[in-house]
Amino acid sequence: MSVSEALRLALRRLAVNKLRTALTALGVIIGVAAVVALLGVGDGARTQLTQGVASLGTNLVSVQAGATTTGGVRQAAGSATTLTLQDAQALGRLPTVSAYAPEVALNGVVVRGQYNLTTTVTATTAAEATVRGYTLQVGTFMSALDYARKLPVAVLGPTTVTNLGLTPATVVGSSVKIDGIPFTVIGVTQPKGGGGLNPDDYVLIPLTTAADRLVSGNSLRSVSLSLRDPSQTTIATAQITALLRQRHGLTGTATDDFTVVSQDQLLAVADQQASVISNFLIGIAAIALLIGGIGIANTMLVAVRERTREIGTRKAIGARQRDLRLQFLVEAVLVTIGGATVGAVVGAVATSLVGRAINVSAHASASGVALAVAAAVVVGIVAGYWPARQAARLDPVEALRHE
């Protein structure tokens, strides 16, 4: 029997039992749709996470007060008071550093009219725009004069503007209250987006103004540094560590009372976390495909039992084992390919819907679809082989006696 003849017979047989064929393919449809959707959403989440870290700044190194270790990356202790403005100024003079921005971040209650929200208020300097890569969509950024005069001015993130019921075009020049103190809005930044790491919801104010009106003490929560050359991250990290240990009187094996985190480290951790999530999702999708394969094998075994007399007749008139094996195998593969095609379409639609639901830019990739379809075909061949082998090995006499 040729392959074309086997295809013709298989299509005819599948067309006779349309409902059974559809139900058999349902497992493959669900499996392939799950693979396509989970890969698409996983890739979208990975991209958004990476873009979020990249949008934090240009060649960024963050020095944070205190030191703890979480997930392989040392993190700062939020209440530590081990960094000062003098530390920041000394770090800014390192040869590998092009700009620095001292920072004090606090949760502030921002009020305008009937709107009331809690967001991150970062007290910093004009260099924050350079170090963090902020650009303005309207207004101006805080200046050295604002810093020197301790003026109550604020630059808002675009999400904050929206949450206050305002628009960038109308907010500049208006007044908002931060923890009960009035501030004049002088600018609104461009949105950056990015996976929760930079949700565009923040308020930036001069560090001197915050020290004068909002916070006590002169310790910093962090210092953000922009490096002259991204290839010098390792050298810069070593210089930063050595300088701060010297300034803080840390000798020998004394533990650092600060944490240095580079953008490369954050990207590596983000990529690692995204890989773990992707592998987990692929595992779930693989289980769905496996269940689909079991469904095909079960249905084909039932078909062999139901068509035993037909198999016996065909063998009696000269059909060889490989002819019957090919016929049943082709039926299994056709069901798989049909189910995989429908599943790919369903998966592409599901990817878009899920992406919108969780606010992730996700779309089905060609490689994801190809992988899902290829995996489904392999599952179909494996699942169909055993029933095809059983059909091929049936004794023709016993098969003809089958009731």
Short mmCIF file of C-alpha atoms in Angstrom, two decimals:
data_model
loop_
_atom_site.label_atom_id
_atom_site.label_comp_id
_atom_site.label_asym_id
_atom_site.label_seq_id
_atom_site.Cartn_x
_atom_site.Cartn_y
_atom_site.Cartn_z
CA MET A 1 0.00 0.00 0.00
CA SER A 2 1.31 3.40 -0.90
CA VAL A 3 1.24 6.37 1.46
CA SER A 4 -1.29 8.17 -0.74
CA GLU A 5 -3.62 5.19 -0.62
CA ALA A 6 -3.20 4.99 3.15
CA LEU A 7 -4.06 8.69 3.38
CA ARG A 8 -7.17 8.21 1.28
CA LEU A 9 -8.38 5.29 3.38
CA ALA A 10 -7.60 7.09 6.63
CA LEU A 11 -9.47 10.22 5.57
CA ARG A 12 -12.47 8.15 4.56
CA ARG A 13 -12.46 6.29 7.89
CA LEU A 14 -12.09 9.47 9.93
CA ALA A 15 -14.90 11.14 7.97
CA VAL A 16 -17.26 8.26 8.80
CA ASN A 17 -16.82 8.85 12.55
CA LYS A 18 -16.65 12.63 12.69
CA LEU A 19 -17.70 12.94 16.32
CA ARG A 20 -15.23 10.35 17.51
CA THR A 21 -12.48 11.97 15.44
CA ALA A 22 -13.28 15.36 16.95
CA LEU A 23 -13.30 14.00 20.48
CA THR A 24 -10.03 12.17 19.86
CA ALA A 25 -8.44 15.34 18.57
CA LEU A 26 -9.75 17.37 21.52
CA GLY A 27 -6.89 16.31 23.76
CA VAL A 28 -4.35 17.36 21.13
CA ILE A 29 -6.19 20.66 20.58
CA ILE A 30 -6.02 21.45 24.29
CA GLY A 31 -2.40 20.35 24.54
CA VAL A 32 -1.17 22.35 21.55
CA ALA A 33 -3.21 25.40 22.55
CA ALA A 34 -1.71 25.21 26.03
CA VAL A 35 1.85 24.96 24.67
CA VAL A 36 1.37 27.88 22.26
CA ALA A 37 -0.35 30.10 24.83
CA LEU A 38 2.01 29.35 27.70
CA LEU A 39 5.09 29.84 25.53
CA GLY A 40 3.70 33.11 24.17
CA VAL A 41 2.74 34.47 27.57
CA GLY A 42 6.02 33.23 29.08
CA ASP A 43 8.07 34.97 26.37
CA GLY A 44 6.03 38.15 26.79
CA ALA A 45 6.56 38.12 30.55
CA ARG A 46 10.28 37.48 30.10
CA THR A 47 10.61 40.36 27.62
CA GLN A 48 8.64 42.72 29.84
CA LEU A 49 10.69 41.74 32.88
CA THR A 50 13.95 42.28 31.03
CA GLN A 51 12.78 45.61 29.60
CA GLY A 52 11.73 46.66 33.09
CA VAL A 53 15.23 46.06 34.44
CA ALA A 54 16.83 47.71 31.39
CA SER A 55 14.60 50.76 31.79
CA LEU A 56 15.86 51.38 35.32
CA GLY A 57 18.76 53.35 33.93
CA THR A 58 21.81 53.42 31.72
CA ASN A 59 24.81 51.37 32.88
CA LEU A 60 23.24 51.49 36.31
CA VAL A 61 24.81 50.35 39.56
CA SER A 62 22.77 50.75 42.72
CA VAL A 63 24.37 51.02 46.15
CA GLN A 64 21.89 50.38 48.91
CA ALA A 65 22.12 50.79 52.65
CA GLY A 66 22.37 47.60 54.70
CA ALA A 67 22.86 44.08 53.42
CA THR A 68 20.81 40.95 53.24
CA THR A 69 20.90 38.13 50.70
CA THR A 70 17.84 37.05 48.76
CA GLY A 71 17.78 34.70 45.77
CA GLY A 72 21.47 34.95 45.13
CA VAL A 73 21.43 38.74 44.97
CA ARG A 74 22.31 40.79 47.99
CA GLN A 75 19.53 43.15 48.89
CA ALA A 76 19.47 46.15 51.12
CA ALA A 77 17.78 46.36 54.47
CA GLY A 78 15.10 49.02 54.16
CA SER A 79 15.68 50.71 57.51
CA ALA A 80 19.50 50.71 57.43
CA THR A 81 21.25 54.07 57.89
CA THR A 82 24.72 53.23 56.62
CA LEU A 83 24.87 55.54 53.61
CA THR A 84 25.35 59.28 53.75
CA LEU A 85 25.39 62.14 51.29
CA GLN A 86 29.17 62.29 51.74
CA ASP A 87 29.38 58.64 50.68
CA ALA A 88 27.41 59.48 47.56
CA GLN A 89 29.68 62.41 46.73
CA ALA A 90 32.78 60.22 47.20
CA LEU A 91 31.30 57.53 44.92
CA GLY A 92 30.58 60.18 42.31
CA ARG A 93 34.30 60.98 42.13
CA LEU A 94 35.30 57.42 41.16
CA PRO A 95 36.88 57.32 37.68
CA THR A 96 34.41 54.69 36.44
CA VAL A 97 31.36 56.71 37.48
CA SER A 98 29.89 59.36 35.18
CA ALA A 99 26.96 60.51 37.36
CA TYR A 100 25.45 59.77 40.74
CA ALA A 101 22.11 60.40 42.41
CA PRO A 102 21.57 60.07 46.17
CA GLU A 103 18.10 58.76 46.99
CA VAL A 104 15.72 58.55 49.92
CA ALA A 105 12.56 56.63 49.07
CA LEU A 106 9.47 56.62 51.24
CA ASN A 107 5.84 55.71 50.92
CA GLY A 108 3.98 58.98 50.72
CA VAL A 109 0.30 59.79 50.68
CA VAL A 110 -0.39 62.03 47.69
CA VAL A 111 -3.63 64.00 47.68
CA ARG A 112 -5.25 66.19 45.06
CA GLY A 113 -8.89 67.09 45.37
CA GLN A 114 -10.91 63.96 45.96
CA TYR A 115 -8.08 61.68 44.89
CA ASN A 116 -5.88 60.11 47.50
CA LEU A 117 -3.16 57.52 46.80
CA THR A 118 -0.08 55.99 48.36
CA THR A 119 2.97 55.81 46.13
CA THR A 120 6.76 55.85 46.24
CA VAL A 121 8.17 59.31 46.82
CA THR A 122 11.86 59.50 45.94
CA ALA A 123 13.87 62.43 47.24
CA THR A 124 16.88 62.96 45.01
CA THR A 125 18.78 65.45 42.87
CA ALA A 126 18.65 66.69 39.30
CA ALA A 127 21.10 63.93 38.33
CA GLU A 128 18.34 61.35 38.85
CA ALA A 129 17.09 62.09 35.33
CA THR A 130 20.49 61.18 33.85
CA VAL A 131 21.19 58.17 36.03
CA ARG A 132 17.72 56.65 35.76
CA GLY A 133 17.12 57.70 32.17
CA TYR A 134 13.99 59.74 32.78
CA THR A 135 12.68 61.86 29.93
CA LEU A 136 9.85 64.33 30.20
CA GLN A 137 6.64 64.38 28.23
CA VAL A 138 5.69 67.77 29.64
CA GLY A 139 7.21 70.42 31.96
CA THR A 140 10.72 70.40 33.40
CA PHE A 141 12.76 68.23 35.71
CA MET A 142 13.91 69.49 39.11
CA SER A 143 17.00 71.67 38.84
CA ALA A 144 20.07 72.41 40.94
CA LEU A 145 18.37 75.67 41.93
CA ASP A 146 15.31 73.79 43.20
CA TYR A 147 17.69 71.61 45.20
CA ALA A 148 19.66 74.53 46.59
CA ARG A 149 16.56 76.53 47.54
CA LYS A 150 14.74 73.51 48.98
CA LEU A 151 11.73 74.31 46.84
CA PRO A 152 8.55 72.21 47.21
CA VAL A 153 8.40 71.00 43.60
CA ALA A 154 7.55 67.56 42.31
CA VAL A 155 7.91 65.53 39.12
CA LEU A 156 5.25 62.87 38.70
CA GLY A 157 5.31 59.52 36.97
CA PRO A 158 2.63 59.09 34.27
CA THR A 159 0.74 56.45 36.24
CA THR A 160 0.61 58.73 39.26
CA VAL A 161 -0.89 61.48 37.11
CA THR A 162 -3.57 59.11 35.87
CA ASN A 163 -4.27 57.83 39.38
CA LEU A 164 -4.80 61.41 40.52
CA GLY A 165 -7.47 61.88 37.88
CA LEU A 166 -5.32 64.31 35.89
CA THR A 167 -3.67 64.48 32.48
CA PRO A 168 -0.07 65.49 31.73
CA ALA A 169 -1.33 68.51 29.81
CA THR A 170 -3.17 69.92 32.85
CA VAL A 171 -1.13 68.77 35.82
CA VAL A 172 1.92 71.02 35.39
CA GLY A 173 1.58 74.06 37.62
CA SER A 174 -1.04 72.46 39.82
CA SER A 175 -0.54 71.64 43.46
CA VAL A 176 -0.59 68.26 45.19
CA LYS A 177 -0.12 67.44 48.84
CA ILE A 178 2.48 64.88 49.88
CA ASP A 179 1.94 63.77 53.47
CA GLY A 180 -0.02 66.98 53.98
CA ILE A 181 2.64 69.33 52.54
CA PRO A 182 1.79 71.17 49.30
CA PHE A 183 4.11 70.65 46.32
CA THR A 184 3.94 72.29 42.90
CA VAL A 185 4.04 69.85 39.99
CA ILE A 186 6.69 70.96 37.49
CA GLY A 187 6.87 67.97 35.13
CA VAL A 188 5.62 64.55 34.10
CA THR A 189 7.96 61.81 32.86
CA GLN A 190 7.52 59.60 29.86
CA PRO A 191 6.19 56.11 30.62
CA LYS A 192 8.76 53.34 30.84
CA GLY A 193 6.55 50.38 31.68
CA GLY A 194 8.12 47.09 32.61
CA GLY A 195 6.86 44.13 34.61
CA GLY A 196 6.25 45.74 37.98
CA LEU A 197 9.87 46.79 38.47
CA ASN A 198 9.16 50.26 37.15
CA PRO A 199 5.40 50.76 37.10
CA ASP A 200 5.62 54.49 36.34
CA ASP A 201 3.93 55.23 39.63
CA TYR A 202 6.21 57.55 41.62
CA VAL A 203 6.87 61.11 42.72
CA LEU A 204 10.31 62.73 42.56
CA ILE A 205 11.16 65.66 44.82
CA PRO A 206 14.38 67.46 45.78
CA LEU A 207 16.38 65.69 48.48
CA THR A 208 16.91 68.92 50.41
CA THR A 209 13.17 69.61 50.45
CA ALA A 210 12.45 66.16 51.82
CA ALA A 211 15.15 66.51 54.47
CA ASP A 212 13.66 69.84 55.49
CA ARG A 213 9.99 68.79 55.56
CA LEU A 214 9.36 65.04 55.25
CA VAL A 215 12.14 62.90 56.73
CA SER A 216 14.35 63.03 59.76
CA GLY A 217 18.09 62.37 59.74
CA ASN A 218 20.48 62.64 56.82
CA SER A 219 21.01 59.00 55.88
CA LEU A 220 20.31 57.79 52.35
CA ARG A 221 18.36 54.73 51.32
CA SER A 222 20.47 54.27 48.18
CA VAL A 223 22.83 55.86 45.68
CA SER A 224 22.34 55.24 41.97
CA LEU A 225 25.45 55.40 39.82
CA SER A 226 25.79 55.62 36.07
CA LEU A 227 28.98 54.05 34.75
CA ARG A 228 31.08 55.54 31.98
CA ASP A 229 31.61 52.14 30.35
CA PRO A 230 29.27 49.15 30.83
CA SER A 231 32.19 46.77 30.29
CA GLN A 232 33.73 48.09 33.50
CA THR A 233 30.94 46.93 35.79
CA THR A 234 33.17 44.45 37.62
CA ILE A 235 35.94 47.02 38.10
CA ALA A 236 33.45 49.66 39.21
CA THR A 237 31.81 47.29 41.71
CA ALA A 238 35.21 46.52 43.21
CA GLN A 239 36.06 50.22 43.45
CA ILE A 240 32.71 51.03 45.07
CA THR A 241 33.09 48.24 47.59
CA ALA A 242 36.67 49.18 48.48
CA LEU A 243 35.81 52.87 48.86
CA LEU A 244 32.78 52.32 51.09
CA ARG A 245 34.58 49.76 53.25
CA GLN A 246 37.35 52.27 53.74
CA ARG A 247 34.96 55.10 54.54
CA HIS A 248 32.94 52.90 56.95
CA GLY A 249 36.02 51.55 58.71
CA LEU A 250 35.36 47.94 57.71
CA THR A 251 38.49 45.82 57.86
CA GLY A 252 39.40 42.17 57.45
CA THR A 253 36.39 39.86 57.35
CA ALA A 254 33.93 42.47 58.57
CA THR A 255 30.65 42.20 56.66
CA ASP A 256 29.73 44.97 54.27
CA ASP A 257 27.06 47.29 55.69
CA PHE A 258 25.89 48.12 52.17
CA THR A 259 24.83 46.27 49.04
CA VAL A 260 26.07 46.85 45.51
CA VAL A 261 23.73 45.62 42.78
CA SER A 262 24.53 46.10 39.12
CA GLN A 263 22.03 46.14 36.29
CA ASP A 264 23.70 43.01 34.87
CA GLN A 265 22.99 41.15 38.11
CA LEU A 266 19.36 42.23 38.06
CA LEU A 267 19.05 41.15 34.42
CA ALA A 268 20.61 37.77 35.22
CA VAL A 269 18.22 37.22 38.13
CA ALA A 270 15.24 38.37 36.06
CA ASP A 271 16.24 36.01 33.24
CA GLN A 272 16.70 33.14 35.68
CA GLN A 273 13.29 33.72 37.24
CA ALA A 274 11.69 33.95 33.79
CA SER A 275 13.34 30.67 32.78
CA VAL A 276 11.98 28.93 35.87
CA ILE A 277 8.49 30.20 35.10
CA SER A 278 8.78 29.20 31.41
CA ASN A 279 10.00 25.69 32.26
CA PHE A 280 7.16 25.27 34.73
CA LEU A 281 4.61 26.34 32.12
CA ILE A 282 6.14 24.08 29.47
CA GLY A 283 5.92 21.19 31.94
CA ILE A 284 2.20 21.81 32.38
CA ALA A 285 1.72 21.99 28.61
CA ALA A 286 3.68 18.77 28.14
CA ILE A 287 1.33 17.01 30.55
CA ALA A 288 -1.62 18.27 28.52
CA LEU A 289 -0.06 16.90 25.33
CA LEU A 290 0.65 13.58 27.04
CA ILE A 291 -2.99 13.30 28.05
CA GLY A 292 -3.94 14.02 24.44
CA GLY A 293 -1.65 11.22 23.28
CA ILE A 294 -3.22 8.78 25.72
CA GLY A 295 -6.60 9.72 24.30
CA ILE A 296 -5.42 8.95 20.76
CA ALA A 297 -3.95 5.62 21.79
CA ASN A 298 -7.13 4.64 23.61
CA THR A 299 -9.36 5.56 20.69
CA MET A 300 -7.17 3.75 18.19
CA LEU A 301 -7.16 0.60 20.34
CA VAL A 302 -10.95 0.71 20.40
CA ALA A 303 -10.94 1.18 16.62
CA VAL A 304 -8.72 -1.88 16.15
CA ARG A 305 -11.11 -3.96 18.25
CA GLU A 306 -14.15 -2.70 16.34
CA ARG A 307 -12.53 -3.32 12.95
CA THR A 308 -11.08 -6.75 13.67
CA ARG A 309 -13.18 -8.49 11.03
CA GLU A 310 -12.26 -5.81 8.49
CA ILE A 311 -8.59 -6.38 9.30
CA GLY A 312 -9.06 -10.11 8.90
CA THR A 313 -10.72 -9.63 5.53
CA ARG A 314 -7.97 -7.40 4.29
CA LYS A 315 -5.32 -9.84 5.38
CA ALA A 316 -7.20 -12.69 3.71
CA ILE A 317 -7.11 -10.87 0.38
CA GLY A 318 -3.40 -10.12 0.63
CA ALA A 319 -2.83 -7.07 2.81
CA ARG A 320 0.57 -7.18 4.47
CA GLN A 321 1.40 -6.30 8.07
CA ARG A 322 3.11 -3.10 7.03
CA ASP A 323 0.02 -2.04 5.02
CA LEU A 324 -2.21 -2.31 8.10
CA ARG A 325 0.42 -0.74 10.32
CA LEU A 326 0.72 2.18 7.90
CA GLN A 327 -3.05 2.65 7.67
CA PHE A 328 -3.63 2.89 11.42
CA LEU A 329 -0.53 4.97 11.96
CA VAL A 330 -1.63 7.42 9.26
CA GLU A 331 -5.04 7.72 10.92
CA ALA A 332 -3.40 8.59 14.25
CA VAL A 333 -1.08 11.13 12.65
CA LEU A 334 -3.93 12.75 10.68
CA VAL A 335 -5.96 13.17 13.86
CA THR A 336 -2.91 14.67 15.53
CA ILE A 337 -2.14 17.09 12.69
CA GLY A 338 -5.76 18.20 12.48
CA GLY A 339 -5.92 18.71 16.25
CA ALA A 340 -2.57 20.50 16.27
CA THR A 341 -3.71 22.91 13.54
CA VAL A 342 -6.87 23.83 15.40
CA GLY A 343 -4.93 23.95 18.68
CA ALA A 344 -2.39 26.38 17.20
CA VAL A 345 -5.18 28.77 16.19
CA VAL A 346 -6.88 28.45 19.57
CA GLY A 347 -3.53 28.94 21.30
CA ALA A 348 -2.78 32.11 19.32
CA VAL A 349 -6.13 33.60 20.29
CA ALA A 350 -5.69 32.50 23.91
CA THR A 351 -2.22 34.07 24.02
CA SER A 352 -3.63 37.44 23.04
CA LEU A 353 -6.54 37.21 25.49
CA VAL A 354 -4.39 36.07 28.43
CA GLY A 355 -1.80 38.74 27.65
CA ARG A 356 -4.44 41.44 27.77
CA ALA A 357 -5.91 40.02 30.97
CA ILE A 358 -2.59 40.14 32.85
CA ASN A 359 -1.32 43.27 31.06
CA VAL A 360 1.57 41.53 29.29
CA SER A 361 2.46 42.11 25.64
CA ALA A 362 2.19 38.49 24.52
CA HIS A 363 1.80 36.94 21.08
CA ALA A 364 2.17 33.46 19.66
CA SER A 365 5.59 33.03 18.10
CA ALA A 366 6.30 30.98 14.98
CA SER A 367 8.89 28.96 16.88
CA GLY A 368 6.38 28.25 19.65
CA VAL A 369 3.75 27.07 17.17
CA ALA A 370 6.30 24.91 15.31
CA LEU A 371 7.49 23.38 18.58
CA ALA A 372 3.95 22.62 19.73
CA VAL A 373 2.92 21.08 16.40
CA ALA A 374 6.12 19.02 16.17
CA ALA A 375 5.67 17.75 19.72
CA ALA A 376 2.04 16.87 18.96
CA VAL A 377 3.03 14.92 15.83
CA VAL A 378 5.64 12.98 17.80
CA VAL A 379 3.04 12.23 20.48
CA GLY A 380 0.59 11.13 17.75
CA ILE A 381 3.13 8.78 16.17
CA VAL A 382 4.07 7.26 19.52
CA ALA A 383 0.44 6.95 20.60
CA GLY A 384 -0.63 5.44 17.28
CA TYR A 385 2.21 2.98 16.92
CA TRP A 386 1.02 0.41 19.47
CA PRO A 387 -2.56 0.13 18.11
CA ALA A 388 -1.13 -0.05 14.57
CA ARG A 389 1.23 -2.81 15.64
CA GLN A 390 -1.63 -4.74 17.24
CA ALA A 391 -3.70 -4.46 14.07
CA ALA A 392 -0.79 -5.61 11.91
CA ARG A 393 -0.15 -8.70 14.08
CA LEU A 394 -3.73 -9.96 14.20
CA ASP A 395 -4.13 -13.53 13.00
CA PRO A 396 -6.39 -13.40 9.91
CA VAL A 397 -8.32 -16.56 10.83
CA GLU A 398 -8.97 -15.39 14.40
CA ALA A 399 -9.82 -11.94 13.10
CA LEU A 400 -12.45 -13.33 10.71
CA ARG A 401 -14.00 -15.31 13.59
CA HIS A 402 -14.27 -12.21 15.74
CA GLU A 403 -17.86 -11.23 16.56
#
